[in-house]
């Protein structure tokens, strides 16, 4: 009987416990978020009053229930609890878990100094993490397309003076293009006369103009504020839509805590260089503040042109010298502010740049007397951009779902003031399709120029989200989604032809009003990233819709799919992506304005469609095969259609480009020595980059197809070395090699000659003199045969060196660009060969407070 009573009591106790557990379980399911928050709040309170072990044990017991920011805070508190017991191994373990949740976590003023040191040491040794490729934090091995990560230390090591030089030094496939009046860069042989085919972002905010698609990587983008630069190599419209045609460059700024004080630097160099930078950053509890300012100017390198191309052109050089690398009457600058409060972020940036072209426009490339030309709105001949960008966003996470809302505002003033020639040029106006009265003035007067100016605004709203999931022990992933709306308007536009240096044709109100307009666009994207053991599938699709100012519509789908295999020491990736960029607003309006100028029906203006690129990439990466060495080999095939080419004053979708290549990168890190190497082989086997539209009867007689690289070397490599000689002294060097390259461009001189002979032949034909008409017709055909100008540029090696010495809070630096003074040329779209900068140097002094 006693045993039976004990058995009954035991069964009854089990039932009571189970009932209590079920009641507790039901209660937790209904109030799980509240319960988890209460556990975290109680643990924080226990930690503060010294009940450290109780706080740690409570968090460990419930760790699986924490998600998002609460999990990060729980892991942080567990690590602090172990640190308080001087268990460094456990502290490092839980800090590593915390950094997996948030790779960008930065210690705050409330963190102990030892805790901050451990965090920074672990971050320095972690696999590099980026957010641009999939709108989420992931390692370089997981990204769906080949990606280059450039850190602040790498920027300093290469001695680059602006963003263009940074990208050219570290990103395989990118090479500098010189289009005379713009700081430009190409990606895998695709470029334009301005930098309008690569999306440039600042913390995810688009910097490219909505009117021109341009974002020049020049001195108006401060490098001092940069924490890292993430570069997606290949089409990326599946996430970022238009402009992300060939690559995406996302500039990630430092946080206030990274700076933790005031940094200032000033520099002086040859050729009238003056540079100043200031950076202030602080974190006050949950408020992070970063303020930056940068300015740069130079008078340019004086270059003698008396022996330049005198045997090739009937037009001589009007003046005997030009200035290479000249910044205009006003210095370039970049000023900005960034504020962060928990999930709320605000960014404002304003910058200005003014680049003076050393030569006149297009393939003529003649010298000119810059100071003789009148100013428009205070600007002399130059390419000038003044822009402002504002971004207000809020991010939060609920369970497995993270959301980000953003409102953006952009305003810009863009000027392209180009000189055509100092001297009179008969038939030029007819050759480029200008009205008769303008063409007659070109025959009588020199000092010919073209001035285009416009003011733009854009309002945008964005929603981005990410939902993470786990399916069993082997499957996990996330679903990304987003939508965006933009309203763009061009408030004012001026389009004027100048002559006799100081004069300008009357500005027709019809032309001015025709350039003004507005456009609305919207998009939505969906992305899946699913991992099964060591295999990752990353696929995305984006739809873009735009209502153009002429009531036409753009509908574009941009797909992407990638299959990734991850192994402990290596990874492999196969991807396909398609991207587009809509024809710039200013190009479409320019075609309309040129039609109105000659009095034609606006309906006859050339229409422009979006440009498109398809890309297939296969890459293999190895990690730490030799201690400190990482490498990647990537093969690619690009097929581009409907590329827009410039033909002096109008634009057409006449170009295509089919290119394949191999990119090799390697990174070697030791305690006091670093090395970064990249090598690119590029081969273009089908291309038409001239933009020459011939009459139908001449197309069989002459073709503009060019199956070769254009202004792109077949082989290009960079080697960047850094050496920490002593505690205070660091030296660096950058060696660039480019193989022989050729440039193919429309020869404007031959076009003028052909036009002139056609006019004469027409006159003789009307007079009935068939012999003379035939004679001049044949001369016109002869000129047309040589309409494409080809020039070769020899291989070159450029060496840059520099160093810094730090003594306490003060740093002294010296950088020398083109140490050996190598004389070489570059070219670009519709640009003759342009001599490049010789030996430039700058000394600087910096202070940290």
XYZ file of C-alpha atoms in Angstrom, residues 24-502:
479
model
C 4.200 28.473 -19.133
C 4.720 27.442 -22.794
C 1.351 28.865 -23.823
C 2.118 32.037 -21.915
C 5.503 32.362 -23.657
C 4.040 31.798 -27.110
C 1.657 34.687 -26.537
C 4.146 37.006 -24.887
C 7.495 35.737 -26.172
C 8.819 39.148 -27.281
C 7.845 40.737 -23.965
C 9.418 37.842 -22.013
C 12.691 38.007 -23.942
C 12.912 41.738 -23.464
C 12.247 41.305 -19.757
C 15.012 38.710 -19.501
C 17.455 41.060 -21.250
C 16.387 44.038 -19.151
C 16.730 42.024 -15.899
C 20.144 40.741 -16.973
C 21.348 44.269 -17.712
C 20.113 45.374 -14.293
C 21.827 42.408 -12.577
C 25.076 43.169 -14.390
C 24.975 46.809 -13.306
C 24.513 45.945 -9.605
C 27.239 43.315 -9.608
C 25.211 40.114 -9.998
C 27.373 39.189 -12.966
C 27.067 35.414 -12.867
C 23.275 35.566 -12.550
C 23.071 37.911 -15.538
C 25.296 35.668 -17.673
C 23.492 32.441 -16.752
C 20.053 33.939 -17.485
C 21.176 35.118 -20.909
C 22.844 31.802 -21.796
C 19.700 29.922 -20.801
C 17.553 32.030 -23.142
C 20.118 32.782 -25.862
C 18.238 30.831 -28.526
C 15.197 33.084 -28.095
C 17.030 36.317 -28.879
C 17.019 37.685 -32.451
C 18.305 40.764 -34.246
C 19.563 43.648 -32.132
C 18.476 41.924 -28.907
C 20.702 38.944 -29.730
C 23.609 41.316 -30.407
C 23.049 43.030 -27.039
C 22.733 39.692 -25.250
C 25.996 38.399 -26.736
C 27.715 41.655 -25.821
C 26.556 41.377 -22.199
C 27.631 37.713 -21.983
C 31.080 38.669 -23.287
C 31.312 41.497 -20.748
C 30.344 39.080 -17.988
C 33.138 36.689 -18.934
C 35.550 39.618 -19.179
C 34.623 40.646 -15.635
C 35.771 37.168 -14.520
C 38.984 37.550 -16.598
C 38.090 34.610 -18.853
C 39.548 35.982 -22.083
C 38.902 32.838 -24.131
C 35.149 32.916 -23.442
C 35.114 36.688 -23.930
C 36.646 36.338 -27.402
C 34.224 33.526 -28.273
C 31.095 35.554 -27.537
C 32.491 38.714 -29.118
C 33.052 36.672 -32.301
C 29.422 35.532 -32.195
C 28.323 39.141 -31.716
C 30.357 40.270 -34.725
C 28.739 37.571 -36.836
C 25.418 39.241 -36.025
C 26.762 42.724 -36.773
C 30.148 42.827 -38.565
C 30.098 46.660 -38.379
C 29.753 46.826 -34.578
C 32.049 49.495 -33.133
C 32.829 49.803 -29.417
C 31.257 52.767 -27.654
C 32.427 54.956 -24.788
C 30.472 52.778 -22.334
C 32.547 49.705 -23.242
C 35.657 48.906 -21.149
C 38.955 49.600 -22.885
C 39.969 45.925 -22.860
C 36.622 44.952 -24.401
C 37.112 47.533 -27.189
C 40.619 46.235 -27.879
C 39.398 42.641 -28.184
C 36.589 43.729 -30.539
C 38.990 45.652 -32.781
C 41.540 42.822 -32.829
C 38.927 40.240 -33.798
C 37.493 42.537 -36.500
C 40.968 43.015 -37.949
C 41.354 39.233 -38.321
C 37.856 38.449 -39.560
C 37.026 37.636 -43.154
C 36.179 40.882 -44.899
C 32.455 41.582 -44.871
C 30.425 43.742 -47.265
C 26.775 44.723 -47.688
C 26.548 46.012 -51.270
C 26.291 42.753 -53.228
C 23.061 41.435 -51.658
C 21.887 44.298 -49.409
C 23.004 42.298 -46.366
C 26.219 41.590 -44.485
C 28.136 38.680 -46.036
C 31.698 37.556 -46.593
C 33.458 38.054 -49.919
C 33.214 34.311 -50.541
C 29.389 34.462 -50.401
C 28.742 37.400 -52.746
C 26.931 36.548 -56.015
C 29.316 38.510 -58.269
C 33.080 39.115 -58.064
C 33.669 41.937 -55.594
C 36.663 44.067 -54.644
C 36.934 45.445 -51.108
C 39.199 48.478 -50.642
C 39.931 49.507 -47.061
C 41.057 52.882 -45.722
C 44.546 51.431 -45.185
C 44.701 50.319 -48.831
C 43.718 53.816 -49.999
C 46.555 55.278 -47.962
C 49.019 52.653 -49.200
C 48.437 53.257 -52.922
C 48.953 57.037 -52.557
C 45.867 57.796 -54.687
C 44.806 61.432 -54.990
C 41.166 60.829 -55.920
C 38.598 58.051 -56.318
C 39.533 57.434 -59.950
C 43.097 56.516 -58.983
C 41.937 54.290 -56.108
C 39.658 52.271 -58.398
C 42.263 52.004 -61.151
C 44.832 50.713 -58.651
C 42.781 47.952 -57.016
C 39.857 46.952 -59.255
C 40.722 44.532 -62.076
C 38.966 45.417 -65.308
C 38.909 49.154 -64.543
C 41.230 51.473 -66.435
C 41.526 55.238 -66.688
C 39.954 56.861 -69.749
C 40.826 60.439 -70.707
C 37.942 62.188 -72.438
C 39.727 65.556 -72.224
C 37.244 67.460 -70.055
C 36.210 64.845 -67.466
C 37.874 62.547 -64.925
C 36.657 59.207 -66.211
C 37.078 55.465 -65.835
C 36.097 52.453 -67.958
C 34.998 48.965 -66.921
C 35.979 46.044 -69.157
C 36.210 48.253 -72.242
C 32.819 49.975 -71.840
C 32.734 53.724 -71.220
C 31.288 57.003 -72.424
C 32.471 60.600 -72.709
C 31.614 61.009 -69.009
C 31.479 58.507 -66.139
C 27.863 57.459 -66.608
C 27.908 53.658 -66.823
C 29.115 52.880 -63.284
C 26.861 53.517 -60.284
C 28.642 55.427 -57.496
C 26.973 55.447 -54.070
C 27.729 57.002 -50.681
C 26.477 54.657 -47.950
C 23.994 53.267 -50.468
C 22.810 56.708 -51.653
C 23.067 57.295 -55.418
C 25.583 60.014 -56.339
C 25.043 59.851 -60.118
C 23.106 62.763 -61.591
C 19.546 61.921 -62.607
C 19.882 64.193 -65.658
C 23.232 62.989 -67.020
C 23.839 59.702 -65.134
C 27.289 61.135 -64.373
C 29.271 60.753 -61.155
C 32.855 61.768 -61.862
C 35.311 60.000 -59.495
C 37.253 63.235 -59.032
C 38.531 65.499 -56.239
C 34.990 66.387 -55.165
C 34.782 63.049 -53.303
C 36.876 63.196 -50.128
C 38.914 60.072 -49.368
C 39.615 60.967 -45.736
C 36.073 60.049 -44.655
C 36.170 56.603 -46.264
C 36.124 53.447 -44.158
C 35.975 51.074 -47.115
C 34.906 50.950 -50.762
C 32.888 47.984 -52.026
C 33.024 47.418 -55.790
C 30.728 44.962 -57.581
C 32.437 43.943 -60.820
C 29.735 43.332 -63.367
C 26.107 44.271 -64.082
C 24.071 44.934 -60.925
C 20.682 46.230 -62.086
C 18.936 43.362 -60.271
C 19.451 45.362 -57.058
C 20.277 48.893 -58.142
C 18.469 49.422 -61.432
C 19.616 51.957 -64.011
C 23.233 53.229 -64.123
C 24.554 49.979 -62.555
C 25.429 48.915 -66.101
C 28.960 47.572 -65.662
C 29.807 48.000 -61.954
C 28.729 49.462 -58.612
C 31.014 51.495 -56.345
C 29.657 51.928 -52.809
C 31.662 54.263 -50.583
C 31.201 53.401 -46.892
C 32.051 56.277 -44.563
C 33.643 55.988 -41.157
C 31.575 56.331 -38.018
C 32.123 59.026 -35.450
C 33.565 56.479 -33.042
C 36.141 55.405 -35.647
C 37.525 58.940 -35.676
C 36.939 59.787 -31.999
C 38.221 63.338 -32.245
C 39.506 65.761 -34.834
C 41.803 64.966 -37.738
C 43.178 67.683 -40.019
C 45.608 67.537 -42.922
C 47.026 70.149 -45.280
C 49.233 69.724 -48.341
C 51.199 71.718 -50.910
C 52.665 70.477 -54.167
C 54.042 71.490 -57.531
C 51.816 72.811 -60.325
C 49.956 75.006 -57.855
C 48.467 72.186 -55.785
C 46.772 73.072 -52.503
C 44.845 70.484 -50.493
C 43.096 70.575 -47.125
C 41.064 67.953 -45.266
C 39.305 67.919 -41.905
C 37.377 65.137 -40.201
C 35.559 65.250 -36.867
C 33.868 62.277 -35.278
C 32.446 61.420 -31.872
C 29.941 59.100 -30.269
C 27.903 60.455 -27.393
C 26.010 57.531 -25.831
C 23.705 56.433 -28.712
C 24.409 59.442 -30.924
C 27.156 59.057 -33.551
C 28.415 62.224 -35.295
C 30.722 62.527 -38.311
C 31.570 65.803 -40.089
C 33.965 66.091 -43.026
C 35.394 68.771 -45.278
C 37.867 68.613 -48.140
C 39.131 71.047 -50.772
C 41.644 70.800 -53.624
C 42.917 73.002 -56.397
C 45.751 73.063 -58.920
C 46.902 75.385 -61.686
C 47.877 72.426 -63.846
C 51.067 71.299 -65.498
C 52.238 73.596 -68.306
C 52.757 71.514 -71.429
C 54.375 72.606 -74.719
C 52.224 71.608 -77.737
C 54.251 73.116 -80.571
C 55.205 69.606 -81.745
C 51.814 67.980 -81.165
C 50.127 66.563 -84.289
C 51.335 69.371 -86.573
C 51.803 66.931 -89.454
C 48.334 65.383 -89.202
C 45.905 68.259 -89.280
C 45.391 71.300 -91.479
C 44.593 73.185 -88.274
C 47.596 74.343 -86.277
C 47.844 74.855 -82.535
C 46.589 78.417 -81.876
C 48.670 78.741 -78.686
C 51.945 77.028 -77.844
C 51.002 75.529 -74.480
C 48.140 74.000 -72.500
C 47.641 73.091 -68.840
C 47.120 69.433 -67.917
C 45.334 68.582 -64.672
C 43.984 72.080 -64.137
C 41.164 72.647 -61.678
C 39.040 75.662 -62.633
C 38.684 79.134 -61.165
C 37.159 77.657 -58.012
C 38.597 74.726 -56.021
C 36.872 71.352 -55.826
C 35.341 70.631 -52.426
C 33.361 68.081 -50.446
C 31.528 68.911 -47.205
C 29.201 66.591 -45.338
C 27.489 65.589 -42.118
C 26.371 62.185 -40.877
C 24.268 61.588 -37.744
C 23.175 58.294 -36.267
C 20.827 57.568 -33.375
C 20.078 53.885 -32.901
C 18.194 52.929 -36.094
C 17.850 56.513 -37.357
C 20.452 57.818 -39.843
C 20.826 61.202 -41.529
C 23.380 62.120 -44.187
C 23.969 65.384 -46.047
C 26.721 65.936 -48.586
C 27.505 68.832 -50.891
C 30.352 68.882 -53.358
C 31.659 70.834 -56.321
C 34.171 70.093 -59.048
C 35.431 72.034 -62.032
C 37.786 70.373 -64.512
C 39.391 72.421 -67.293
C 39.932 70.580 -70.568
C 43.491 71.047 -71.852
C 42.340 70.783 -75.501
C 39.301 71.642 -77.596
C 36.489 69.121 -77.972
C 36.379 65.862 -79.916
C 39.087 64.524 -82.152
C 40.333 68.006 -83.101
C 42.035 68.344 -79.696
C 43.668 71.699 -80.449
C 45.156 74.113 -77.969
C 43.182 77.234 -77.052
C 43.541 80.444 -75.089
C 41.371 79.614 -72.094
C 41.436 83.081 -70.520
C 40.100 84.862 -73.637
C 36.672 83.231 -73.398
C 33.791 84.906 -71.612
C 32.279 83.448 -68.473
C 28.753 82.081 -68.111
C 27.381 82.277 -64.580
C 30.910 82.942 -63.368
C 32.405 79.829 -64.969
C 35.058 79.833 -67.675
C 35.362 76.878 -70.124
C 35.236 73.703 -68.025
C 33.122 70.776 -66.921
C 31.575 71.811 -63.601
C 29.215 69.996 -61.229
C 27.652 71.362 -58.047
C 25.435 68.914 -56.193
C 23.744 68.280 -52.869
C 22.541 64.954 -51.495
C 20.390 64.292 -48.404
C 19.276 60.948 -47.010
C 17.090 60.196 -43.986
C 16.574 56.533 -43.108
C 15.271 54.387 -40.295
C 16.080 50.714 -39.740
C 14.566 48.274 -37.290
C 14.260 44.564 -36.788
C 11.361 42.466 -35.530
C 12.263 38.844 -35.057
C 13.662 37.567 -38.341
C 12.415 40.550 -40.332
C 14.530 43.668 -40.811
C 13.187 46.776 -42.544
C 14.690 50.034 -43.732
C 12.758 53.122 -44.840
C 14.494 56.027 -46.567
C 13.643 59.421 -48.037
C 16.168 61.029 -50.382
C 16.667 64.426 -51.978
C 19.182 65.381 -54.664
C 19.840 68.737 -56.306
C 22.438 69.514 -58.933
C 23.754 72.221 -61.217
C 25.750 70.845 -64.153
C 27.748 72.871 -66.669
C 29.562 71.666 -69.790
C 31.330 74.621 -71.371
C 33.458 73.396 -74.274
C 35.757 75.253 -76.652
C 35.589 74.158 -80.304
C 38.428 76.260 -81.706
C 40.180 79.608 -81.330
C 40.315 80.120 -85.112
C 37.648 80.209 -87.828
C 36.711 76.775 -89.210
C 34.860 76.868 -92.554
C 32.381 74.010 -93.139
C 32.596 72.852 -89.510
C 29.043 73.977 -88.814
C 27.736 72.083 -91.840
C 29.759 68.983 -90.948
C 28.264 68.731 -87.472
C 24.767 69.713 -88.585
C 24.393 73.269 -87.248
C 21.964 75.826 -88.734
C 23.094 77.864 -91.752
C 23.431 81.153 -89.832
C 25.618 79.489 -87.216
C 27.739 77.784 -89.897
C 28.343 81.141 -91.613
C 29.545 82.653 -88.339
C 31.995 79.744 -87.935
C 33.437 80.673 -91.326
C 33.998 84.320 -90.316
C 34.891 84.101 -86.619
C 37.045 82.091 -84.264
C 36.604 81.769 -80.527
C 33.864 79.161 -81.016
C 32.367 77.415 -77.996
C 29.350 75.494 -76.752
C 27.700 76.094 -73.364
C 25.160 73.755 -71.766
C 23.823 74.216 -68.239
C 20.964 72.657 -66.307
C 19.542 72.531 -62.771
C 17.943 69.310 -61.567
C 16.067 68.006 -58.534
C 15.023 64.527 -57.480
C 12.790 63.284 -54.655
C 12.863 59.611 -53.742
C 11.337 57.128 -51.300
C 12.649 53.627 -50.594
C 11.664 50.514 -48.694
C 14.056 47.608 -48.229
C 13.536 44.454 -46.233
C 15.147 41.145 -45.404
C 13.584 38.054 -43.875
C 15.880 35.289 -42.617
C 14.813 31.676 -42.121
C 16.153 28.285 -41.055
C 14.843 24.927 -42.325
C 16.185 22.059 -40.289
C 19.890 21.663 -39.672
C 21.136 22.005 -43.256
C 19.068 24.759 -44.861
C 19.061 28.457 -44.111
C 18.704 31.656 -46.066
C 16.909 34.930 -46.439
C 14.534 36.718 -48.760
C 15.294 40.306 -49.680
C 12.777 42.695 -51.155
C 12.413 46.383 -51.863
C 10.629 49.111 -53.754
C 11.476 52.680 -54.728
C 9.806 55.734 -56.244
C 11.570 58.790 -57.742
C 10.342 62.088 -59.149
C 12.905 63.937 -61.266
C 12.617 67.395 -62.777
C 14.901 69.663 -64.754
C 14.050 73.174 -63.641
C 16.131 75.151 -66.104
C 18.387 74.564 -69.086
C 20.586 76.771 -71.248
C 22.042 75.777 -74.597
C 24.140 78.445 -76.331
C 26.720 78.673 -79.093
C 29.479 81.222 -78.520
C 31.735 82.903 -81.090
C 34.430 85.563 -81.264
C 35.367 84.651 -77.641
C 32.914 87.117 -76.067
